[in-house]
């Protein structure tokens, strides 16, 4: 296990909680994302976070407003990290690219360039895509099936690494007197020919500072997990419980070992959405407000919109908890009699509401209402609500149990909640000796405890030399 927790900030300008953009004073105008990006990057670097992380989604639509409003309009992730390479000095910068719809040569160029521009702080999260509309946006007839997408992703990452190795370290001899710039023996074509990916190379960008950018992979299927074991440096996984996290992290690391990798060179991180304030009660109040702002089907004109998600009704909730609840309003308190007949899913929902809000059935001051249950059901975020100590407890418990090597921290809304996380939770983790107080490394690989890979061609030449020496001996 890494000796300290990895902490990255998953940047979502309009907030990581679907109603975050509605919270009083929250950032809610995509036109101003640049300013929020700059401010967040400076705060994140001052807090000594490992990296800023930018997801990607290759389509938009009104339907996203209700589920993932931050996806409706956002700055392209590669543009964001290229820009931040000039605005920051130490923090890592990870962009997401979709291998189903990208070109390996173009992506190798762009990512090697950011790594050189940032002195080795770039990372690449590869996804295969969950958005069928991306196909139309890229001139395809349909979104490829899972198997095809992952076969392509595996070839894509192999081609990327060969392209990044085009120039060996030291390929540029820069002999000004003799007039030789380059040692041609240290410039290599990739000549990669796969079923889905073909590229000749060489790449016309020098080798990245990190050799290869750290490859992150976020996915959910079995093929996704195979890709992690085979090729990823960091796995970004969503799990529902600490126990599930321990099992998955163990399985992914075991998978890496079976393909001959050092399991310590595979890090596992999971998203978390802290809602934090100086006191637990203040954090509860923030979360109460966010819950109240999640649009449910209350019969207004908004709820009648064609893109309004189905299933945000009392009737739908009745189906989830297994008890007829209506027809009543969403702010009706749940009764003990109803709970006695709840399904397992209903009981799990209730336990989650109580854990996050301190509300209990029968408590007149802080009752559990149908709204709390339904919002918890329709918003599947890994929310943790509390003060610095209780949120840090969660980080520490998951880390020390071996469920994760770290977290991708989402922020409910920008920028107050990000400031709260960096000013309250980070110092508490530092006080506990669980997180760095200074950057000791210069590159993203060094922050994450990942070795710098040898150039594949230089390694092959060394092996060839050893074979020849053995023959001579
Ligand atoms: C925590 C997490 C974050 C993800 N972020 C993205 C993203 O930014 N863009 C994307 O296209 N897919 C993202 N994905 C991956 C999609 O969910 C994945 O492509 C989808 O599940 C389909 O892949 P699968 O066939 O492996 O399930 C993410 C997955 C997880 C678990």
Short mmCIF file of C-alpha atoms and ligand atoms in Angstrom, two decimals:
data_model
loop_
_atom_site.label_atom_id
_atom_site.label_comp_id
_atom_site.label_asym_id
_atom_site.label_seq_id
_atom_site.Cartn_x
_atom_site.Cartn_y
_atom_site.Cartn_z
CA UNK A 1 0.00 0.00 0.00
CA UNK A 2 1.20 3.57 -0.71
CA UNK A 3 2.46 5.12 2.50
CA UNK A 4 0.21 8.16 2.09
CA UNK A 5 -3.25 8.67 0.64
CA UNK A 6 -3.44 9.73 -3.02
CA UNK A 7 -5.83 12.69 -3.35
CA UNK A 8 -6.90 14.06 -6.71
CA UNK A 9 -9.57 16.68 -7.38
CA UNK A 10 -12.14 15.67 -10.02
CA UNK A 11 -12.97 19.05 -11.55
CA UNK A 12 -16.61 19.61 -12.48
CA UNK A 13 -17.24 23.34 -12.88
CA UNK A 14 -21.02 23.14 -12.41
CA UNK A 15 -20.62 20.91 -9.37
CA UNK A 16 -20.36 17.21 -8.72
CA UNK A 17 -23.80 17.08 -7.09
CA UNK A 18 -26.64 17.47 -9.61
CA UNK A 19 -28.28 20.39 -7.75
CA UNK A 20 -24.95 21.99 -6.81
CA UNK A 21 -25.20 24.71 -9.47
CA UNK A 22 -28.45 25.88 -7.84
CA UNK A 23 -26.93 26.34 -4.37
CA UNK A 24 -26.85 30.02 -3.35
CA UNK A 25 -23.56 31.58 -4.51
CA UNK A 26 -22.43 28.50 -6.45
CA UNK A 27 -20.75 28.85 -9.85
CA UNK A 28 -23.43 28.18 -12.50
CA UNK A 29 -22.32 29.77 -15.74
CA UNK A 30 -20.14 27.70 -18.12
CA UNK A 31 -18.94 30.96 -19.69
CA UNK A 32 -17.01 31.63 -16.47
CA UNK A 33 -15.43 28.17 -16.18
CA UNK A 34 -11.95 29.49 -16.98
CA UNK A 35 -11.82 31.67 -13.88
CA UNK A 36 -13.10 28.83 -11.69
CA UNK A 37 -10.52 26.51 -13.23
CA UNK A 38 -7.67 28.89 -12.40
CA UNK A 39 -8.83 29.46 -8.84
CA UNK A 40 -9.41 25.74 -8.21
CA UNK A 41 -6.01 24.79 -9.63
CA UNK A 42 -4.22 27.27 -7.36
CA UNK A 43 -6.13 26.07 -4.28
CA UNK A 44 -5.50 22.41 -5.17
CA UNK A 45 -1.78 23.01 -5.64
CA UNK A 46 -1.54 25.00 -2.41
CA UNK A 47 -3.16 22.01 -0.67
CA UNK A 48 -0.47 19.75 -2.23
CA UNK A 49 -3.01 17.51 -3.97
CA UNK A 50 -1.63 14.85 -6.29
CA UNK A 51 -3.56 15.92 -9.38
CA UNK A 52 -6.48 17.70 -10.97
CA UNK A 53 -8.63 15.25 -12.95
CA UNK A 54 -10.85 16.05 -15.92
CA UNK A 55 -13.45 13.55 -17.10
CA UNK A 56 -14.93 13.69 -20.57
CA UNK A 57 -18.25 13.00 -22.29
CA UNK A 58 -18.52 13.21 -26.06
CA UNK A 59 -22.10 14.51 -26.35
CA UNK A 60 -24.58 16.82 -24.66
CA UNK A 61 -28.33 17.27 -24.37
CA UNK A 62 -31.03 18.77 -22.18
CA UNK A 63 -31.45 15.42 -20.40
CA UNK A 64 -28.00 15.83 -18.81
CA UNK A 65 -29.22 18.92 -16.95
CA UNK A 66 -31.10 16.72 -14.49
CA UNK A 67 -28.56 13.92 -14.06
CA UNK A 68 -25.09 15.39 -14.65
CA UNK A 69 -25.46 19.14 -15.28
CA UNK A 70 -21.65 19.56 -15.31
CA UNK A 71 -21.69 17.57 -18.60
CA UNK A 72 -24.05 19.94 -20.46
CA UNK A 73 -21.19 22.25 -21.45
CA UNK A 74 -17.61 22.00 -20.26
CA UNK A 75 -14.06 22.87 -21.30
CA UNK A 76 -12.35 20.08 -23.23
CA UNK A 77 -10.13 18.14 -20.78
CA UNK A 78 -6.97 18.21 -22.91
CA UNK A 79 -7.34 21.98 -23.40
CA UNK A 80 -7.81 22.36 -19.65
CA UNK A 81 -4.60 20.53 -18.67
CA UNK A 82 -2.59 22.22 -21.42
CA UNK A 83 -3.73 25.58 -20.11
CA UNK A 84 -3.07 24.61 -16.48
CA UNK A 85 0.44 23.44 -17.36
CA UNK A 86 1.20 27.15 -17.61
CA UNK A 87 -0.76 28.16 -14.52
CA UNK A 88 0.60 25.57 -12.06
CA UNK A 89 4.03 24.21 -11.14
CA UNK A 90 3.76 20.95 -9.15
CA UNK A 91 0.28 19.45 -9.22
CA UNK A 92 -0.46 16.59 -11.62
CA UNK A 93 -2.87 17.16 -14.51
CA UNK A 94 -4.97 14.22 -15.77
CA UNK A 95 -7.23 14.47 -18.83
CA UNK A 96 -9.70 11.87 -20.06
CA UNK A 97 -9.67 10.66 -23.66
CA UNK A 98 -12.06 8.21 -25.25
CA UNK A 99 -10.14 5.55 -27.18
CA UNK A 100 -13.24 4.60 -29.14
CA UNK A 101 -13.31 7.98 -30.86
CA UNK A 102 -9.68 9.18 -30.75
CA UNK A 103 -6.67 8.85 -33.02
CA UNK A 104 -3.53 7.38 -31.36
CA UNK A 105 -1.00 9.50 -33.26
CA UNK A 106 -2.84 12.75 -32.55
CA UNK A 107 -3.41 11.85 -28.91
CA UNK A 108 0.22 10.73 -28.42
CA UNK A 109 1.37 14.11 -29.78
CA UNK A 110 -0.98 16.15 -27.64
CA UNK A 111 -0.27 14.24 -24.42
CA UNK A 112 3.52 14.09 -24.90
CA UNK A 113 3.39 17.84 -25.54
CA UNK A 114 1.55 18.56 -22.28
CA UNK A 115 3.99 16.37 -20.38
CA UNK A 116 6.93 18.31 -21.80
CA UNK A 117 5.20 21.66 -21.23
CA UNK A 118 4.39 20.72 -17.60
CA UNK A 119 7.81 19.18 -16.73
CA UNK A 120 6.29 15.74 -16.36
CA UNK A 121 2.94 16.34 -14.67
CA UNK A 122 0.49 14.99 -17.27
CA UNK A 123 -1.63 11.86 -16.95
CA UNK A 124 -4.19 10.25 -19.28
CA UNK A 125 -7.46 8.60 -18.22
CA UNK A 126 -8.61 6.28 -21.00
CA UNK A 127 -12.28 5.39 -21.27
CA UNK A 128 -14.19 3.55 -23.97
CA UNK A 129 -17.41 5.48 -23.53
CA UNK A 130 -20.90 5.00 -22.19
CA UNK A 131 -22.64 7.63 -24.34
CA UNK A 132 -24.27 6.21 -27.52
CA UNK A 133 -24.71 9.76 -28.90
CA UNK A 134 -20.92 10.00 -29.22
CA UNK A 135 -21.19 7.74 -32.29
CA UNK A 136 -23.21 10.29 -34.26
CA UNK A 137 -20.85 13.07 -33.16
CA UNK A 138 -17.99 11.14 -34.75
CA UNK A 139 -19.66 9.99 -37.95
CA UNK A 140 -20.26 6.44 -36.79
CA UNK A 141 -23.50 4.50 -37.26
CA UNK A 142 -23.53 3.09 -33.71
CA UNK A 143 -21.60 2.98 -30.43
CA UNK A 144 -19.43 -0.14 -30.64
CA UNK A 145 -20.18 -3.05 -28.30
CA UNK A 146 -18.16 -3.52 -25.12
CA UNK A 147 -15.86 -6.27 -26.50
CA UNK A 148 -14.91 -4.23 -29.57
CA UNK A 149 -14.34 -1.06 -27.50
CA UNK A 150 -12.01 -2.81 -25.10
CA UNK A 151 -10.07 -4.70 -27.77
CA UNK A 152 -9.50 -1.32 -29.38
CA UNK A 153 -8.60 0.35 -26.06
CA UNK A 154 -5.94 -2.25 -25.34
CA UNK A 155 -4.33 -1.83 -28.76
CA UNK A 156 -4.67 1.94 -28.46
CA UNK A 157 -2.69 2.12 -25.21
CA UNK A 158 0.01 -0.19 -26.59
CA UNK A 159 0.34 2.07 -29.66
CA UNK A 160 0.46 5.19 -27.46
CA UNK A 161 3.36 3.79 -25.45
CA UNK A 162 5.31 2.83 -28.59
CA UNK A 163 4.78 6.31 -30.01
CA UNK A 164 5.88 7.95 -26.76
CA UNK A 165 9.06 5.84 -27.01
CA UNK A 166 9.85 7.03 -30.56
CA UNK A 167 12.81 9.06 -29.34
CA UNK A 168 15.02 7.30 -26.84
CA UNK A 169 16.33 9.32 -23.88
CA UNK A 170 19.46 10.98 -25.23
CA UNK A 171 18.44 10.67 -28.91
CA UNK A 172 19.28 14.35 -29.45
CA UNK A 173 23.08 14.53 -29.39
CA UNK A 174 23.00 18.28 -30.21
CA UNK A 175 26.61 18.30 -31.45
CA UNK A 176 26.75 21.91 -32.57
CA UNK A 177 30.42 21.70 -33.55
CA UNK A 178 30.05 18.46 -35.51
CA UNK A 179 26.66 19.44 -36.83
CA UNK A 180 24.78 16.36 -35.62
CA UNK A 181 21.43 17.00 -33.93
CA UNK A 182 20.06 13.48 -33.69
CA UNK A 183 21.38 9.94 -33.28
CA UNK A 184 19.22 8.19 -35.91
CA UNK A 185 19.75 4.82 -34.18
CA UNK A 186 17.70 6.21 -31.30
CA UNK A 187 14.66 7.19 -33.35
CA UNK A 188 12.15 4.37 -33.81
CA UNK A 189 8.99 3.66 -35.85
CA UNK A 190 6.16 2.13 -33.88
CA UNK A 191 4.95 0.00 -36.83
CA UNK A 192 2.02 -1.15 -34.70
CA UNK A 193 -0.51 -3.27 -36.59
CA UNK A 194 -3.52 -4.42 -34.56
CA UNK A 195 -7.04 -5.46 -35.47
CA UNK A 196 -8.45 -2.01 -34.66
CA UNK A 197 -5.38 0.25 -34.42
CA UNK A 198 -2.54 0.73 -36.91
CA UNK A 199 0.19 3.35 -36.73
CA UNK A 200 3.67 3.59 -38.27
CA UNK A 201 5.36 6.49 -36.44
CA UNK A 202 7.79 7.76 -35.31
CA UNK A 203 5.99 10.38 -33.28
CA UNK A 204 7.28 13.88 -33.96
CA UNK A 205 7.38 14.94 -30.31
CA UNK A 206 10.30 14.17 -27.97
CA UNK A 207 9.87 11.44 -25.37
CA UNK A 208 7.67 12.61 -22.48
CA UNK A 209 9.49 13.66 -19.30
CA UNK A 210 7.79 10.72 -17.53
CA UNK A 211 8.70 8.30 -20.33
CA UNK A 212 5.07 7.23 -20.51
CA UNK A 213 2.27 9.30 -19.03
CA UNK A 214 0.56 7.44 -16.19
CA UNK A 215 -2.47 5.69 -17.70
CA UNK A 216 -5.65 5.85 -15.61
CA UNK A 217 -8.64 3.73 -16.57
CA UNK A 218 -12.22 4.24 -15.44
CA UNK A 219 -14.77 1.59 -16.33
CA UNK A 220 -17.19 -0.83 -14.81
CA UNK A 221 -17.34 -4.04 -16.88
CA UNK A 222 -15.25 -7.19 -16.68
CA UNK A 223 -13.33 -6.12 -19.80
CA UNK A 224 -12.64 -2.81 -18.12
CA UNK A 225 -11.10 -4.62 -15.18
CA UNK A 226 -8.99 -6.76 -17.51
CA UNK A 227 -7.66 -3.60 -19.15
CA UNK A 228 -6.72 -2.28 -15.71
CA UNK A 229 -4.81 -5.44 -14.80
CA UNK A 230 -3.07 -5.53 -18.18
CA UNK A 231 -2.16 -1.88 -18.78
CA UNK A 232 -3.33 0.76 -16.31
CA UNK A 233 -1.12 2.53 -13.77
CA UNK A 234 -4.15 3.83 -11.90
CA UNK A 235 -7.63 2.30 -11.73
CA UNK A 236 -10.56 4.65 -11.11
CA UNK A 237 -13.34 2.44 -9.77
CA UNK A 238 -16.79 3.01 -8.29
CA UNK A 239 -17.63 0.73 -5.36
CA UNK A 240 -20.64 0.74 -3.02
CA UNK A 241 -18.89 -0.27 0.20
CA UNK A 242 -15.51 -0.52 1.89
CA UNK A 243 -15.72 -4.32 1.70
CA UNK A 244 -16.38 -4.19 -2.04
CA UNK A 245 -13.41 -1.83 -2.38
CA UNK A 246 -11.07 -4.21 -0.55
CA UNK A 247 -12.19 -7.13 -2.72
CA UNK A 248 -11.89 -5.18 -5.99
CA UNK A 249 -8.50 -3.63 -5.20
CA UNK A 250 -7.15 -7.07 -4.25
CA UNK A 251 -8.55 -8.60 -7.42
CA UNK A 252 -7.14 -5.87 -9.68
CA UNK A 253 -3.69 -6.12 -8.11
CA UNK A 254 -3.79 -9.92 -8.39
CA UNK A 255 -4.72 -9.56 -12.06
CA UNK A 256 -1.70 -7.28 -12.55
CA UNK A 257 0.62 -9.85 -10.95
CA UNK A 258 -0.69 -12.63 -13.23
CA UNK A 259 0.51 -10.65 -16.27
CA UNK A 260 3.92 -10.19 -14.65
CA UNK A 261 3.45 -6.72 -13.24
CA UNK A 262 4.49 -5.36 -9.83
CA UNK A 263 1.19 -4.89 -8.00
CA UNK A 264 2.55 -1.89 -6.15
CA UNK A 265 2.75 -0.14 -9.52
CA UNK A 266 -1.03 -0.29 -9.87
CA UNK A 267 -2.87 2.28 -7.72
CA UNK A 268 -6.62 2.12 -7.08
CA UNK A 269 -8.64 5.27 -6.45
CA UNK A 270 -12.36 5.83 -6.05
CA UNK A 271 -14.58 8.91 -6.28
CA UNK A 272 -15.84 10.57 -3.10
CA UNK A 273 -18.07 13.62 -2.72
CA UNK A 274 -17.47 15.24 0.69
CA UNK A 275 -19.94 17.85 1.94
CA UNK A 276 -17.93 19.48 4.66
CA UNK A 277 -18.30 22.41 7.08
CA UNK A 278 -16.73 23.44 10.40
CA UNK A 279 -19.44 21.50 12.28
CA UNK A 280 -21.48 18.41 11.39
CA UNK A 281 -24.70 20.37 11.84
CA UNK A 282 -23.56 23.00 9.32
CA UNK A 283 -22.65 20.23 6.86
CA UNK A 284 -26.09 18.68 7.35
CA UNK A 285 -27.69 22.05 6.62
CA UNK A 286 -25.77 22.34 3.33
CA UNK A 287 -26.80 18.83 2.34
CA UNK A 288 -30.45 19.47 3.31
CA UNK A 289 -30.43 22.42 0.92
CA UNK A 290 -28.83 20.41 -1.90
CA UNK A 291 -31.41 17.63 -1.47
CA UNK A 292 -34.25 20.14 -1.55
CA UNK A 293 -32.90 21.52 -4.85
CA UNK A 294 -32.81 18.18 -6.71
CA UNK A 295 -35.79 18.41 -9.12
CA UNK A 296 -38.38 15.67 -8.54
CA UNK A 297 -41.58 15.15 -10.50
CA UNK A 298 -43.84 17.51 -8.56
CA UNK A 299 -46.06 18.28 -11.50
CA UNK A 300 -44.59 21.70 -12.46
CA UNK A 301 -43.87 22.64 -16.08
CA UNK A 302 -40.20 21.69 -15.62
CA UNK A 303 -41.13 18.17 -14.63
CA UNK A 304 -43.26 17.93 -17.74
CA UNK A 305 -40.22 18.58 -19.97
CA UNK A 306 -39.64 15.74 -22.47
CA UNK A 307 -36.12 15.15 -21.08
CA UNK A 308 -37.15 15.05 -17.44
CA UNK A 309 -35.98 11.72 -16.05
CA UNK A 310 -38.65 9.15 -15.29
CA UNK A 311 -38.73 7.58 -11.87
CA UNK A 312 -38.75 10.77 -9.81
CA UNK A 313 -42.20 10.20 -8.38
CA UNK A 314 -43.66 8.88 -5.13
CA UNK A 315 -45.06 5.97 -7.14
CA UNK A 316 -41.57 5.08 -8.37
CA UNK A 317 -40.22 5.27 -4.82
CA UNK A 318 -43.00 2.95 -3.65
CA UNK A 319 -41.72 0.40 -6.16
CA UNK A 320 -38.16 0.77 -4.85
CA UNK A 321 -38.96 0.38 -1.14
CA UNK A 322 -41.71 -2.17 -1.73
CA UNK A 323 -44.43 -0.27 0.15
CA UNK A 324 -47.34 1.83 -1.24
CA UNK A 325 -46.45 5.38 -0.07
CA UNK A 326 -48.80 7.68 -1.96
CA UNK A 327 -50.53 9.70 -2.99
CA UNK A 328 -48.74 12.14 -0.68
CA UNK A 329 -46.17 14.93 -1.11
CA UNK A 330 -42.43 14.36 -1.13
CA UNK A 331 -42.01 16.13 2.22
CA UNK A 332 -44.17 13.59 4.02
CA UNK A 333 -42.32 11.92 6.90
CA UNK A 334 -41.64 8.20 6.66
CA UNK A 335 -43.31 6.19 9.45
CA UNK A 336 -42.00 3.25 11.47
CA UNK A 337 -45.00 1.20 10.24
CA UNK A 338 -43.93 1.75 6.64
CA UNK A 339 -40.28 0.96 7.42
CA UNK A 340 -41.31 -2.34 9.02
CA UNK A 341 -42.44 -3.45 5.54
CA UNK A 342 -39.52 -1.94 3.55
CA UNK A 343 -37.54 -4.03 1.05
CA UNK A 344 -33.79 -4.55 1.61
CA UNK A 345 -33.12 -1.78 -0.89
CA UNK A 346 -35.49 0.47 1.06
CA UNK A 347 -33.73 -0.30 4.33
CA UNK A 348 -30.34 0.38 2.70
CA UNK A 349 -31.62 3.72 1.40
CA UNK A 350 -32.88 4.63 4.87
CA UNK A 351 -29.54 3.71 6.47
CA UNK A 352 -27.72 5.90 3.91
CA UNK A 353 -30.03 8.85 4.60
CA UNK A 354 -29.46 8.54 8.34
CA UNK A 355 -25.68 8.19 7.89
CA UNK A 356 -25.49 11.31 5.70
CA UNK A 357 -28.05 13.58 7.35
CA UNK A 358 -28.40 12.43 10.96
CA UNK A 359 -32.14 12.10 10.30
CA UNK A 360 -34.04 9.20 11.85
CA UNK A 361 -37.59 7.91 11.48
CA UNK A 362 -39.85 9.39 14.20
CA UNK A 363 -37.52 12.32 14.98
CA UNK A 364 -39.79 15.37 14.95
CA UNK A 365 -36.90 17.84 14.47
CA UNK A 366 -35.11 15.99 11.68
CA UNK A 367 -37.54 13.48 10.16
CA UNK A 368 -36.74 11.27 7.18
CA UNK A 369 -39.08 12.24 4.33
CA UNK A 370 -39.90 10.61 1.00
CA UNK A 371 -37.74 13.28 -0.63
CA UNK A 372 -34.64 12.15 1.27
CA UNK A 373 -35.20 8.54 0.23
CA UNK A 374 -35.93 9.31 -3.42
CA UNK A 375 -33.04 11.76 -3.88
CA UNK A 376 -30.65 9.25 -2.29
CA UNK A 377 -31.91 6.68 -4.77
CA UNK A 378 -31.68 8.82 -7.93
CA UNK A 379 -28.34 10.53 -7.11
CA UNK A 380 -25.79 7.67 -6.86
CA UNK A 381 -22.86 9.81 -5.65
CA UNK A 382 -20.42 8.64 -2.98
CA UNK A 383 -21.48 11.40 -0.59
CA UNK A 384 -19.83 11.80 2.84
CA UNK A 385 -21.26 14.59 5.03
CA UNK A 386 -19.53 15.98 8.10
CA UNK A 387 -16.84 18.13 9.67
CA UNK A 388 -13.09 17.80 9.06
CA UNK A 389 -12.65 14.98 11.56
CA UNK A 390 -15.55 12.81 10.39
CA UNK A 391 -14.71 13.20 6.70
CA UNK A 392 -11.02 12.48 7.43
CA UNK A 393 -12.14 9.41 9.39
CA UNK A 394 -13.77 8.07 6.20
CA UNK A 395 -10.59 8.64 4.17
CA UNK A 396 -8.48 7.00 6.87
CA UNK A 397 -10.81 4.01 7.35
CA UNK A 398 -10.92 3.14 3.63
CA UNK A 399 -7.20 3.71 3.16
CA UNK A 400 -6.08 1.68 6.19
CA UNK A 401 -8.51 -1.14 5.34
CA UNK A 402 -6.81 -1.48 1.94
CA UNK A 403 -9.97 -0.55 0.03
CA UNK A 404 -8.18 2.21 -1.88
CA UNK A 405 -4.82 3.86 -2.44
CA UNK A 406 -6.64 7.16 -2.71
CA UNK A 407 -9.60 9.22 -3.79
CA UNK A 408 -10.83 11.34 -6.66
CA UNK A 409 -12.53 14.10 -4.70
CA UNK A 410 -15.66 15.56 -6.25
CA UNK A 411 -17.00 18.89 -5.09
CA UNK A 412 -20.74 19.42 -4.66
CA UNK A 413 -20.54 22.98 -5.98
CA UNK A 414 -17.79 25.46 -6.85
CA UNK A 415 -16.01 27.14 -5.23
CA UNK A 416 -17.12 27.32 -1.53
CA UNK A 417 -17.15 23.55 -1.05
CA UNK A 418 -13.75 23.07 -2.67
CA UNK A 419 -12.31 25.74 -0.37
CA UNK A 420 -13.92 23.94 2.57
CA UNK A 421 -12.33 20.63 1.58
CA UNK A 422 -8.82 22.05 1.13
CA UNK A 423 -8.97 24.22 4.25
CA UNK A 424 -10.65 21.73 6.60
CA UNK A 425 -10.11 18.11 5.52
CA UNK A 426 -6.60 18.28 3.99
CA UNK A 427 -4.99 19.84 7.10
CA UNK A 428 -6.69 17.17 9.25
CA UNK A 429 -5.25 14.40 7.06
CA UNK A 430 -1.84 16.09 7.19
CA UNK A 431 -2.10 16.32 10.99
CA UNK A 432 -2.76 12.59 11.08
CA UNK A 433 0.33 11.96 8.92
CA UNK A 434 -1.85 10.55 6.12
CA UNK A 435 -1.13 13.19 3.51
CA UNK A 436 1.90 15.17 2.35
CA UNK A 437 2.62 18.61 3.73
CA UNK A 438 5.09 19.37 0.93
CA UNK A 439 5.60 18.08 -2.60
CA UNK A 440 8.73 15.90 -2.55
CA UNK A 441 8.40 14.74 -6.17
CA UNK A 442 8.40 16.84 -9.30
CA UNK A 443 6.45 14.62 -11.70
CA UNK A 444 3.02 13.03 -11.48
CA UNK A 445 4.67 9.59 -11.42
CA UNK A 446 6.74 10.67 -8.43
CA UNK A 447 3.64 12.00 -6.64
CA UNK A 448 1.90 8.64 -7.20
CA UNK A 449 4.92 6.44 -6.37
CA UNK A 450 5.11 5.09 -9.94
CA UNK A 451 8.46 4.20 -11.55
CA UNK A 452 9.55 5.83 -14.82
CA UNK A 453 9.36 3.09 -17.50
CA UNK A 454 12.41 2.25 -19.60
CA UNK A 455 12.22 3.03 -23.31
CA UNK A 456 11.01 -0.17 -24.95
CA UNK A 457 13.56 0.03 -27.77
CA UNK A 458 16.50 0.78 -25.47
CA UNK A 459 15.44 -2.16 -23.30
CA UNK A 460 15.31 -4.46 -26.33
CA UNK A 461 18.79 -3.33 -27.41
CA UNK A 462 20.11 -4.09 -23.91
CA UNK A 463 18.56 -7.55 -23.98
CA UNK A 464 20.07 -8.17 -27.42
CA UNK A 465 23.50 -7.14 -26.13
CA UNK A 466 23.19 -9.47 -23.15
CA UNK A 467 22.25 -12.35 -25.44
CA UNK A 468 25.28 -11.65 -27.64
CA UNK A 469 27.60 -11.42 -24.61
CA UNK A 470 26.23 -14.71 -23.33
CA UNK A 471 26.91 -16.33 -26.69
CA UNK A 472 30.46 -15.00 -26.73
CA UNK A 473 31.14 -16.19 -23.18
C1 LIG B 1 -15.53 6.62 -11.49
C2 LIG B 1 -15.75 6.54 -12.97
C3 LIG B 1 -15.57 7.67 -13.77
C4 LIG B 1 -15.79 7.60 -15.15
N1 LIG B 1 -15.63 8.71 -15.92
C5 LIG B 1 -15.88 8.63 -17.25
C6 LIG B 1 -15.74 9.76 -18.12
O1 LIG B 1 -15.34 10.82 -17.70
N2 LIG B 1 -16.06 9.61 -19.43
C7 LIG B 1 -16.47 8.43 -19.96
O2 LIG B 1 -16.75 8.36 -21.17
N3 LIG B 1 -16.60 7.32 -19.17
C8 LIG B 1 -16.32 7.42 -17.85
N4 LIG B 1 -16.42 6.32 -17.06
C9 LIG B 1 -16.50 5.03 -17.68
C10 LIG B 1 -17.86 4.75 -18.12
O3 LIG B 1 -18.70 4.64 -17.04
C11 LIG B 1 -17.68 3.44 -18.89
O4 LIG B 1 -17.15 3.79 -20.14
C12 LIG B 1 -18.97 2.75 -19.00
O5 LIG B 1 -19.20 2.18 -17.77
C13 LIG B 1 -18.91 1.76 -20.12
O6 LIG B 1 -17.80 0.99 -19.89
P1 LIG B 1 -17.96 -0.51 -19.49
O7 LIG B 1 -18.34 -1.18 -20.78
O8 LIG B 1 -16.65 -0.90 -18.93
O9 LIG B 1 -19.04 -0.56 -18.46
C14 LIG B 1 -16.20 6.37 -15.70
C15 LIG B 1 -16.38 5.23 -14.91
C16 LIG B 1 -16.15 5.32 -13.54
C17 LIG B 1 -16.35 4.09 -12.70
#
